[in-house]
PDB file of N, CA and C in Angstrom:
ATOM      1  N   MET A   5      13.350   3.867 -14.584  1.00  0.00           N
ATOM      2  CA  MET A   5      11.751   3.787 -14.083  1.00  0.00           C
ATOM      3  C   MET A   5      11.619   4.485 -13.008  1.00  0.00           C
ATOM      4  N   THR A   6      10.652   5.030 -12.385  1.00  0.00           N
ATOM      5  CA  THR A   6      10.673   5.179 -10.786  1.00  0.00           C
ATOM      6  C   THR A   6       8.902   4.550 -11.275  1.00  0.00           C
ATOM      7  N   ALA A   7       8.915   4.152  -9.408  1.00  0.00           N
ATOM      8  CA  ALA A   7       7.571   3.593  -9.110  1.00  0.00           C
ATOM      9  C   ALA A   7       6.839   4.734  -8.261  1.00  0.00           C
ATOM     10  N   ARG A   8       5.609   4.815  -8.233  1.00  0.00           N
ATOM     11  CA  ARG A   8       4.778   5.296  -7.514  1.00  0.00           C
ATOM     12  C   ARG A   8       4.039   4.315  -6.574  1.00  0.00           C
ATOM     13  N   LEU A   9       4.134   4.526  -5.190  1.00  0.00           N
ATOM     14  CA  LEU A   9       2.971   3.813  -4.660  1.00  0.00           C
ATOM     15  C   LEU A   9       2.650   4.486  -3.757  1.00  0.00           C
ATOM     16  N   ILE A  10       1.985   3.505  -2.960  1.00  0.00           N
ATOM     17  CA  ILE A  10       0.827   4.251  -1.844  1.00  0.00           C
ATOM     18  C   ILE A  10       0.969   2.823  -0.329  1.00  0.00           C
ATOM     19  N   ILE A  11       0.715   3.302   0.761  1.00  0.00           N
ATOM     20  CA  ILE A  11       0.869   2.530   2.148  1.00  0.00           C
ATOM     21  C   ILE A  11      -0.712   2.585   2.414  1.00  0.00           C
ATOM     22  N   ALA A  12      -1.348   1.516   2.865  1.00  0.00           N
ATOM     23  CA  ALA A  12      -2.661   1.316   3.383  1.00  0.00           C
ATOM     24  C   ALA A  12      -2.304  -0.562   4.377  1.00  0.00           C
ATOM     25  N   ARG A  13      -3.177   0.331   5.189  1.00  0.00           N
ATOM     26  CA  ARG A  13      -4.017  -0.995   6.028  1.00  0.00           C
ATOM     27  C   ARG A  13      -5.222  -1.208   5.908  1.00  0.00           C
ATOM     28  N   PRO A  14      -5.670  -2.571   6.319  1.00  0.00           N
ATOM     29  CA  PRO A  14      -7.088  -3.052   6.514  1.00  0.00           C
ATOM     30  C   PRO A  14      -7.710  -1.658   7.568  1.00  0.00           C
ATOM     31  N   LEU A  15      -9.031  -1.348   7.376  1.00  0.00           N
ATOM     32  CA  LEU A  15      -9.845  -1.066   8.492  1.00  0.00           C
ATOM     33  C   LEU A  15      -9.951  -1.873   9.807  1.00  0.00           C
ATOM     34  N   PRO A  16     -10.174  -1.101  10.618  1.00  0.00           N
ATOM     35  CA  PRO A  16     -10.744  -2.003  11.920  1.00  0.00           C
ATOM     36  C   PRO A  16     -12.105  -2.589  11.257  1.00  0.00           C
ATOM     37  N   GLY A  17     -11.803  -3.904  11.730  1.00  0.00           N
ATOM     38  CA  GLY A  17     -13.290  -5.006  11.966  1.00  0.00           C
ATOM     39  C   GLY A  17     -13.431  -4.972  10.665  1.00  0.00           C
ATOM     40  N   THR A  18     -12.508  -5.196   9.530  1.00  0.00           N
ATOM     41  CA  THR A  18     -12.357  -6.074   8.402  1.00  0.00           C
ATOM     42  C   THR A  18     -11.727  -7.222   8.358  1.00  0.00           C
ATOM     43  N   VAL A  19     -10.647  -6.784   9.271  1.00  0.00           N
ATOM     44  CA  VAL A  19      -9.944  -8.173   9.475  1.00  0.00           C
ATOM     45  C   VAL A  19      -9.512  -8.626  10.781  1.00  0.00           C
ATOM     46  N   GLY A  20      -8.903  -9.378  11.144  1.00  0.00           N
ATOM     47  CA  GLY A  20      -8.364  -9.434  12.482  1.00  0.00           C
ATOM     48  C   GLY A  20      -7.367  -8.326  12.875  1.00  0.00           C
ATOM     49  N   GLU A  21      -7.200  -7.634  14.234  1.00  0.00           N
ATOM     50  CA  GLU A  21      -6.102  -6.794  14.207  1.00  0.00           C
ATOM     51  C   GLU A  21      -5.045  -7.319  14.276  1.00  0.00           C
ATOM     52  N   THR A  22      -4.511  -8.583  14.181  1.00  0.00           N
ATOM     53  CA  THR A  22      -3.321  -9.026  13.725  1.00  0.00           C
ATOM     54  C   THR A  22      -3.049  -9.219  12.351  1.00  0.00           C
ATOM     55  N   ARG A  23      -4.058  -9.275  11.431  1.00  0.00           N
ATOM     56  CA  ARG A  23      -3.950  -8.967  10.630  1.00  0.00           C
ATOM     57  C   ARG A  23      -4.417  -7.616   9.546  1.00  0.00           C
ATOM     58  N   ARG A  24      -3.888  -6.610  10.373  1.00  0.00           N
ATOM     59  CA  ARG A  24      -3.855  -5.161   9.917  1.00  0.00           C
ATOM     60  C   ARG A  24      -2.333  -4.587   9.831  1.00  0.00           C
ATOM     61  N   VAL A  25      -1.722  -5.147   8.629  1.00  0.00           N
ATOM     62  CA  VAL A  25      -0.599  -4.895   8.448  1.00  0.00           C
ATOM     63  C   VAL A  25      -0.606  -3.879   7.616  1.00  0.00           C
ATOM     64  N   VAL A  26       0.232  -3.357   7.287  1.00  0.00           N
ATOM     65  CA  VAL A  26       0.546  -2.240   6.258  1.00  0.00           C
ATOM     66  C   VAL A  26       1.478  -2.135   4.665  1.00  0.00           C
ATOM     67  N   HIS A  27       0.412  -2.616   3.706  1.00  0.00           N
ATOM     68  CA  HIS A  27       0.997  -3.229   2.966  1.00  0.00           C
ATOM     69  C   HIS A  27       1.237  -1.987   1.951  1.00  0.00           C
ATOM     70  N   VAL A  28       1.623  -2.336   0.993  1.00  0.00           N
ATOM     71  CA  VAL A  28       2.681  -1.357  -0.112  1.00  0.00           C
ATOM     72  C   VAL A  28       1.858  -1.997  -1.567  1.00  0.00           C
ATOM     73  N   PHE A  29       1.105  -0.771  -2.379  1.00  0.00           N
ATOM     74  CA  PHE A  29       0.833  -0.720  -3.487  1.00  0.00           C
ATOM     75  C   PHE A  29       1.395  -0.415  -4.554  1.00  0.00           C
ATOM     76  N   PRO A  30       1.697  -0.809  -5.508  1.00  0.00           N
ATOM     77  CA  PRO A  30       2.206   0.084  -6.515  1.00  0.00           C
ATOM     78  C   PRO A  30       0.864   1.100  -7.472  1.00  0.00           C
ATOM     79  N   LEU A  31       1.126   2.408  -7.439  1.00  0.00           N
ATOM     80  CA  LEU A  31      -0.100   2.874  -8.482  1.00  0.00           C
ATOM     81  C   LEU A  31      -0.231   2.890 -10.027  1.00  0.00           C
ATOM     82  N   SER A  32      -0.968   2.767 -10.490  1.00  0.00           N
ATOM     83  CA  SER A  32      -1.033   2.945 -12.250  1.00  0.00           C
ATOM     84  C   SER A  32      -0.947   3.893 -12.400  1.00  0.00           C
ATOM     85  N   PRO A  33      -0.203   4.223 -13.723  1.00  0.00           N
ATOM     86  CA  PRO A  33      -0.123   5.395 -13.937  1.00  0.00           C
ATOM     87  C   PRO A  33      -1.658   5.644 -15.060  1.00  0.00           C
ATOM     88  N   GLU A  34      -2.280   5.357 -14.668  1.00  0.00           N
ATOM     89  CA  GLU A  34      -3.827   5.634 -15.296  1.00  0.00           C
ATOM     90  C   GLU A  34      -4.172   6.516 -14.425  1.00  0.00           C
ATOM     91  N   GLU A  35      -5.231   7.227 -14.805  1.00  0.00           N
ATOM     92  CA  GLU A  35      -5.676   8.738 -14.144  1.00  0.00           C
ATOM     93  C   GLU A  35      -6.896   8.165 -13.234  1.00  0.00           C
ATOM     94  N   THR A  36      -6.975   7.180 -13.625  1.00  0.00           N
ATOM     95  CA  THR A  36      -8.413   6.637 -13.023  1.00  0.00           C
ATOM     96  C   THR A  36      -8.327   5.495 -11.740  1.00  0.00           C
ATOM     97  N   ALA A  37      -8.821   5.493 -10.676  1.00  0.00           N
ATOM     98  CA  ALA A  37      -8.818   4.785  -9.762  1.00  0.00           C
ATOM     99  C   ALA A  37      -9.079   3.487  -9.755  1.00  0.00           C
ATOM    100  N   PRO A  38      -8.518   2.639  -9.743  1.00  0.00           N
ATOM    101  CA  PRO A  38      -8.692   0.644  -9.707  1.00  0.00           C
ATOM    102  C   PRO A  38     -10.395   0.537  -9.205  1.00  0.00           C
ATOM    103  N   GLU A  39     -10.692  -0.296  -9.370  1.00  0.00           N
ATOM    104  CA  GLU A  39     -11.739  -0.598  -8.443  1.00  0.00           C
ATOM    105  C   GLU A  39     -11.247  -1.561  -7.990  1.00  0.00           C
ATOM    106  N   ARG A  40     -10.047  -2.451  -7.847  1.00  0.00           N
ATOM    107  CA  ARG A  40      -9.435  -2.820  -6.165  1.00  0.00           C
ATOM    108  C   ARG A  40      -7.916  -2.991  -6.556  1.00  0.00           C
ATOM    109  N   LEU A  41      -7.083  -2.328  -5.562  1.00  0.00           N
ATOM    110  CA  LEU A  41      -5.874  -2.141  -5.295  1.00  0.00           C
ATOM    111  C   LEU A  41      -5.114  -3.646  -4.909  1.00  0.00           C
ATOM    112  N   THR A  42      -4.141  -4.179  -5.488  1.00  0.00           N
ATOM    113  CA  THR A  42      -3.180  -5.095  -5.149  1.00  0.00           C
ATOM    114  C   THR A  42      -1.555  -5.130  -4.707  1.00  0.00           C
ATOM    115  N   ALA A  43      -1.466  -5.122  -3.353  1.00  0.00           N
ATOM    116  CA  ALA A  43      -0.259  -5.111  -2.773  1.00  0.00           C
ATOM    117  C   ALA A  43       0.767  -5.939  -3.210  1.00  0.00           C
ATOM    118  N   TYR A  44       1.794  -5.864  -2.863  1.00  0.00           N
ATOM    119  CA  TYR A  44       3.098  -6.641  -3.783  1.00  0.00           C
ATOM    120  C   TYR A  44       2.992  -7.564  -3.084  1.00  0.00           C
ATOM    121  N   CYS A  45       2.512  -7.873  -2.212  1.00  0.00           N
ATOM    122  CA  CYS A  45       2.149  -9.573  -1.364  1.00  0.00           C
ATOM    123  C   CYS A  45       1.213 -10.591  -2.080  1.00  0.00           C
ATOM    124  N   GLY A  46       0.281  -9.753  -2.931  1.00  0.00           N
ATOM    125  CA  GLY A  46      -0.842 -10.598  -3.759  1.00  0.00           C
ATOM    126  C   GLY A  46      -1.932 -10.329  -2.780  1.00  0.00           C
ATOM    127  N   GLU A  47      -1.978  -9.338  -1.981  1.00  0.00           N
ATOM    128  CA  GLU A  47      -3.602  -9.276  -1.363  1.00  0.00           C
ATOM    129  C   GLU A  47      -4.565  -8.612  -1.671  1.00  0.00           C
ATOM    130  N   THR A  48      -5.287  -8.344  -2.429  1.00  0.00           N
ATOM    131  CA  THR A  48      -6.429  -7.722  -2.968  1.00  0.00           C
ATOM    132  C   THR A  48      -7.234  -7.176  -1.595  1.00  0.00           C
ATOM    133  N   PHE A  49      -7.676  -5.327  -2.294  1.00  0.00           N
ATOM    134  CA  PHE A  49      -8.609  -4.823  -1.396  1.00  0.00           C
ATOM    135  C   PHE A  49      -9.108  -3.688  -2.724  1.00  0.00           C
ATOM    136  N   GLY A  50     -10.781  -3.857  -1.746  1.00  0.00           N
ATOM    137  CA  GLY A  50     -11.657  -2.986  -2.653  1.00  0.00           C
ATOM    138  C   GLY A  50     -12.110  -1.728  -2.083  1.00  0.00           C
ATOM    139  N   PRO A  51     -13.118  -1.080  -2.106  1.00  0.00           N
ATOM    140  CA  PRO A  51     -13.821   0.239  -1.485  1.00  0.00           C
ATOM    141  C   PRO A  51     -13.993  -0.199  -0.384  1.00  0.00           C
ATOM    142  N   GLY A  52     -13.314   0.747   0.465  1.00  0.00           N
ATOM    143  CA  GLY A  52     -14.056   1.011   1.567  1.00  0.00           C
ATOM    144  C   GLY A  52     -13.224  -0.079   2.892  1.00  0.00           C
ATOM    145  N   GLU A  53     -12.373  -0.574   2.239  1.00  0.00           N
ATOM    146  CA  GLU A  53     -11.156  -1.320   3.246  1.00  0.00           C
ATOM    147  C   GLU A  53      -9.975  -1.127   3.360  1.00  0.00           C
ATOM    148  N   LEU A  54      -9.751  -0.295   3.183  1.00  0.00           N
ATOM    149  CA  LEU A  54      -8.103   0.317   3.823  1.00  0.00           C
ATOM    150  C   LEU A  54      -7.693   1.740   4.009  1.00  0.00           C
ATOM    151  N   GLU A  55      -7.342   1.828   5.063  1.00  0.00           N
ATOM    152  CA  GLU A  55      -6.836   3.173   5.402  1.00  0.00           C
ATOM    153  C   GLU A  55      -6.162   3.289   5.180  1.00  0.00           C
ATOM    154  N   LEU A  56      -5.533   4.885   4.205  1.00  0.00           N
ATOM    155  CA  LEU A  56      -4.285   4.924   3.425  1.00  0.00           C
ATOM    156  C   LEU A  56      -3.047   5.728   4.425  1.00  0.00           C
ATOM    157  N   LEU A  57      -2.435   5.538   4.586  1.00  0.00           N
ATOM    158  CA  LEU A  57      -1.507   6.349   5.497  1.00  0.00           C
ATOM    159  C   LEU A  57      -0.438   7.156   4.432  1.00  0.00           C
ATOM    160  N   ASP A  58      -0.195   8.255   5.505  1.00  0.00           N
ATOM    161  CA  ASP A  58       0.555   9.432   4.992  1.00  0.00           C
ATOM    162  C   ASP A  58       1.819   9.211   4.943  1.00  0.00           C
ATOM    163  N   ARG A  59       2.228   8.221   6.180  1.00  0.00           N
ATOM    164  CA  ARG A  59       3.555   7.393   6.477  1.00  0.00           C
ATOM    165  C   ARG A  59       3.767   6.434   6.990  1.00  0.00           C
ATOM    166  N   PRO A  60       4.176   5.457   7.340  1.00  0.00           N
ATOM    167  CA  PRO A  60       4.797   4.604   7.987  1.00  0.00           C
ATOM    168  C   PRO A  60       4.320   4.366   9.283  1.00  0.00           C
ATOM    169  N   VAL A  61       3.418   3.774   9.723  1.00  0.00           N
ATOM    170  CA  VAL A  61       3.043   3.259  10.941  1.00  0.00           C
ATOM    171  C   VAL A  61       2.511   1.917  11.214  1.00  0.00           C
ATOM    172  N   GLY A  62       2.854   1.767  12.115  1.00  0.00           N
ATOM    173  CA  GLY A  62       2.438   0.139  12.742  1.00  0.00           C
ATOM    174  C   GLY A  62       3.247  -0.636  11.977  1.00  0.00           C
ATOM    175  N   MET A  63       2.761  -1.893  12.204  1.00  0.00           N
ATOM    176  CA  MET A  63       3.342  -3.163  11.644  1.00  0.00           C
ATOM    177  C   MET A  63       3.723  -3.593  10.513  1.00  0.00           C
ATOM    178  N   PRO A  64       4.937  -3.800   9.632  1.00  0.00           N
ATOM    179  CA  PRO A  64       4.683  -4.190   7.937  1.00  0.00           C
ATOM    180  C   PRO A  64       4.199  -5.238   7.580  1.00  0.00           C
ATOM    181  N   CYS A  65       3.500  -5.341   6.318  1.00  0.00           N
ATOM    182  CA  CYS A  65       4.053  -6.501   5.339  1.00  0.00           C
ATOM    183  C   CYS A  65       5.249  -7.062   4.891  1.00  0.00           C
ATOM    184  N   VAL A  66       5.642  -8.316   5.710  1.00  0.00           N
ATOM    185  CA  VAL A  66       7.230  -8.114   5.555  1.00  0.00           C
ATOM    186  C   VAL A  66       7.129  -8.818   3.679  1.00  0.00           C
ATOM    187  N   SER A  67       6.344  -9.567   3.289  1.00  0.00           N
ATOM    188  CA  SER A  67       6.117  -9.966   1.954  1.00  0.00           C
ATOM    189  C   SER A  67       6.573  -8.636   0.965  1.00  0.00           C
ATOM    190  N   CYS A  68       5.458  -7.733   1.128  1.00  0.00           N
ATOM    191  CA  CYS A  68       5.739  -6.520   0.680  1.00  0.00           C
ATOM    192  C   CYS A  68       6.728  -5.516   0.653  1.00  0.00           C
ATOM    193  N   LEU A  69       6.954  -5.326   1.591  1.00  0.00           N
ATOM    194  CA  LEU A  69       8.548  -5.312   2.053  1.00  0.00           C
ATOM    195  C   LEU A  69       9.645  -5.882   0.812  1.00  0.00           C
ATOM    196  N   GLN A  70       9.656  -7.134   0.949  1.00  0.00           N
ATOM    197  CA  GLN A  70      10.633  -7.918   0.190  1.00  0.00           C
ATOM    198  C   GLN A  70      10.311  -7.402  -1.208  1.00  0.00           C
ATOM    199  N   ARG A  71       9.486  -7.643  -1.559  1.00  0.00           N
ATOM    200  CA  ARG A  71       8.552  -7.634  -2.706  1.00  0.00           C
ATOM    201  C   ARG A  71       8.887  -5.855  -3.519  1.00  0.00           C
ATOM    202  N   SER A  72       8.672  -4.901  -3.075  1.00  0.00           N
ATOM    203  CA  SER A  72       8.581  -3.552  -3.086  1.00  0.00           C
ATOM    204  C   SER A  72       9.975  -3.070  -4.048  1.00  0.00           C
ATOM    205  N   PRO A  73       9.934  -2.426  -4.728  1.00  0.00           N
ATOM    206  CA  PRO A  73      11.418  -1.695  -5.725  1.00  0.00           C
ATOM    207  C   PRO A  73      11.996  -0.894  -4.420  1.00  0.00           C
ATOM    208  N   GLY A  74      13.323  -1.146  -4.640  1.00  0.00           N
ATOM    209  CA  GLY A  74      14.302  -0.442  -3.579  1.00  0.00           C
ATOM    210  C   GLY A  74      14.415   0.964  -3.350  1.00  0.00           C
ATOM    211  N   GLN A  75      14.716   1.653  -2.472  1.00  0.00           N
ATOM    212  CA  GLN A  75      14.484   3.564  -2.268  1.00  0.00           C
ATOM    213  C   GLN A  75      14.851   4.157  -3.388  1.00  0.00           C
ATOM    214  N   GLY A  76      16.151   3.943  -4.450  1.00  0.00           N
ATOM    215  CA  GLY A  76      16.169   4.398  -5.238  1.00  0.00           C
ATOM    216  C   GLY A  76      15.425   4.628  -6.673  1.00  0.00           C
ATOM    217  N   SER A  77      14.742   3.773  -6.603  1.00  0.00           N
ATOM    218  CA  SER A  77      13.164   3.716  -8.141  1.00  0.00           C
ATOM    219  C   SER A  77      12.162   4.475  -7.311  1.00  0.00           C
ATOM    220  N   ILE A  78      12.088   4.401  -6.252  1.00  0.00           N
ATOM    221  CA  ILE A  78      11.103   5.183  -5.366  1.00  0.00           C
ATOM    222  C   ILE A  78      10.981   6.695  -5.653  1.00  0.00           C
ATOM    223  N   GLU A  79       9.839   7.353  -6.634  1.00  0.00           N
ATOM    224  CA  GLU A  79       9.890   8.881  -6.994  1.00  0.00           C
ATOM    225  C   GLU A  79       9.240   9.206  -5.376  1.00  0.00           C
ATOM    226  N   GLN A  80      10.325  10.017  -5.352  1.00  0.00           N
ATOM    227  CA  GLN A  80      10.678  11.127  -4.257  1.00  0.00           C
ATOM    228  C   GLN A  80       9.007  11.811  -4.106  1.00  0.00           C
ATOM    229  N   SER A  81       8.425  12.443  -4.754  1.00  0.00           N
ATOM    230  CA  SER A  81       6.849  12.947  -4.354  1.00  0.00           C
ATOM    231  C   SER A  81       5.983  12.090  -3.675  1.00  0.00           C
ATOM    232  N   ALA A  82       6.112  10.612  -4.290  1.00  0.00           N
ATOM    233  CA  ALA A  82       5.130   9.714  -3.628  1.00  0.00           C
ATOM    234  C   ALA A  82       5.518   9.153  -2.219  1.00  0.00           C
ATOM    235  N   ILE A  83       6.733   9.801  -1.917  1.00  0.00           N
ATOM    236  CA  ILE A  83       6.768   9.351  -0.239  1.00  0.00           C
ATOM    237  C   ILE A  83       6.391  11.075   0.524  1.00  0.00           C
ATOM    238  N   GLU A  84       6.661  12.058  -0.302  1.00  0.00           N
ATOM    239  CA  GLU A  84       6.137  13.208   0.637  1.00  0.00           C
ATOM    240  C   GLU A  84       4.656  13.550   0.686  1.00  0.00           C
ATOM    241  N   GLN A  85       3.989  12.462  -0.266  1.00  0.00           N
ATOM    242  CA  GLN A  85       2.888  13.241  -0.467  1.00  0.00           C
ATOM    243  C   GLN A  85       2.087  12.223   0.447  1.00  0.00           C
TER     244      GLN A  85
END
């Protein structure tokens, strides 16, 4: 089974600059957008709190990296989007 992932970080002003790390979020197979997104580290975010990223930039959330699936199970199209 492959996992579809997105990467995002808190928007400026929503948290302190040192907490604006890049989180990894699993995407639900549902078509509708969830009300809140939960990162692999357990942090949750609501509408208007995240900056979606098209590629990894900035400081990563180490807990998200440790808990996210390995590269072999990530759907390539999710990386390329």
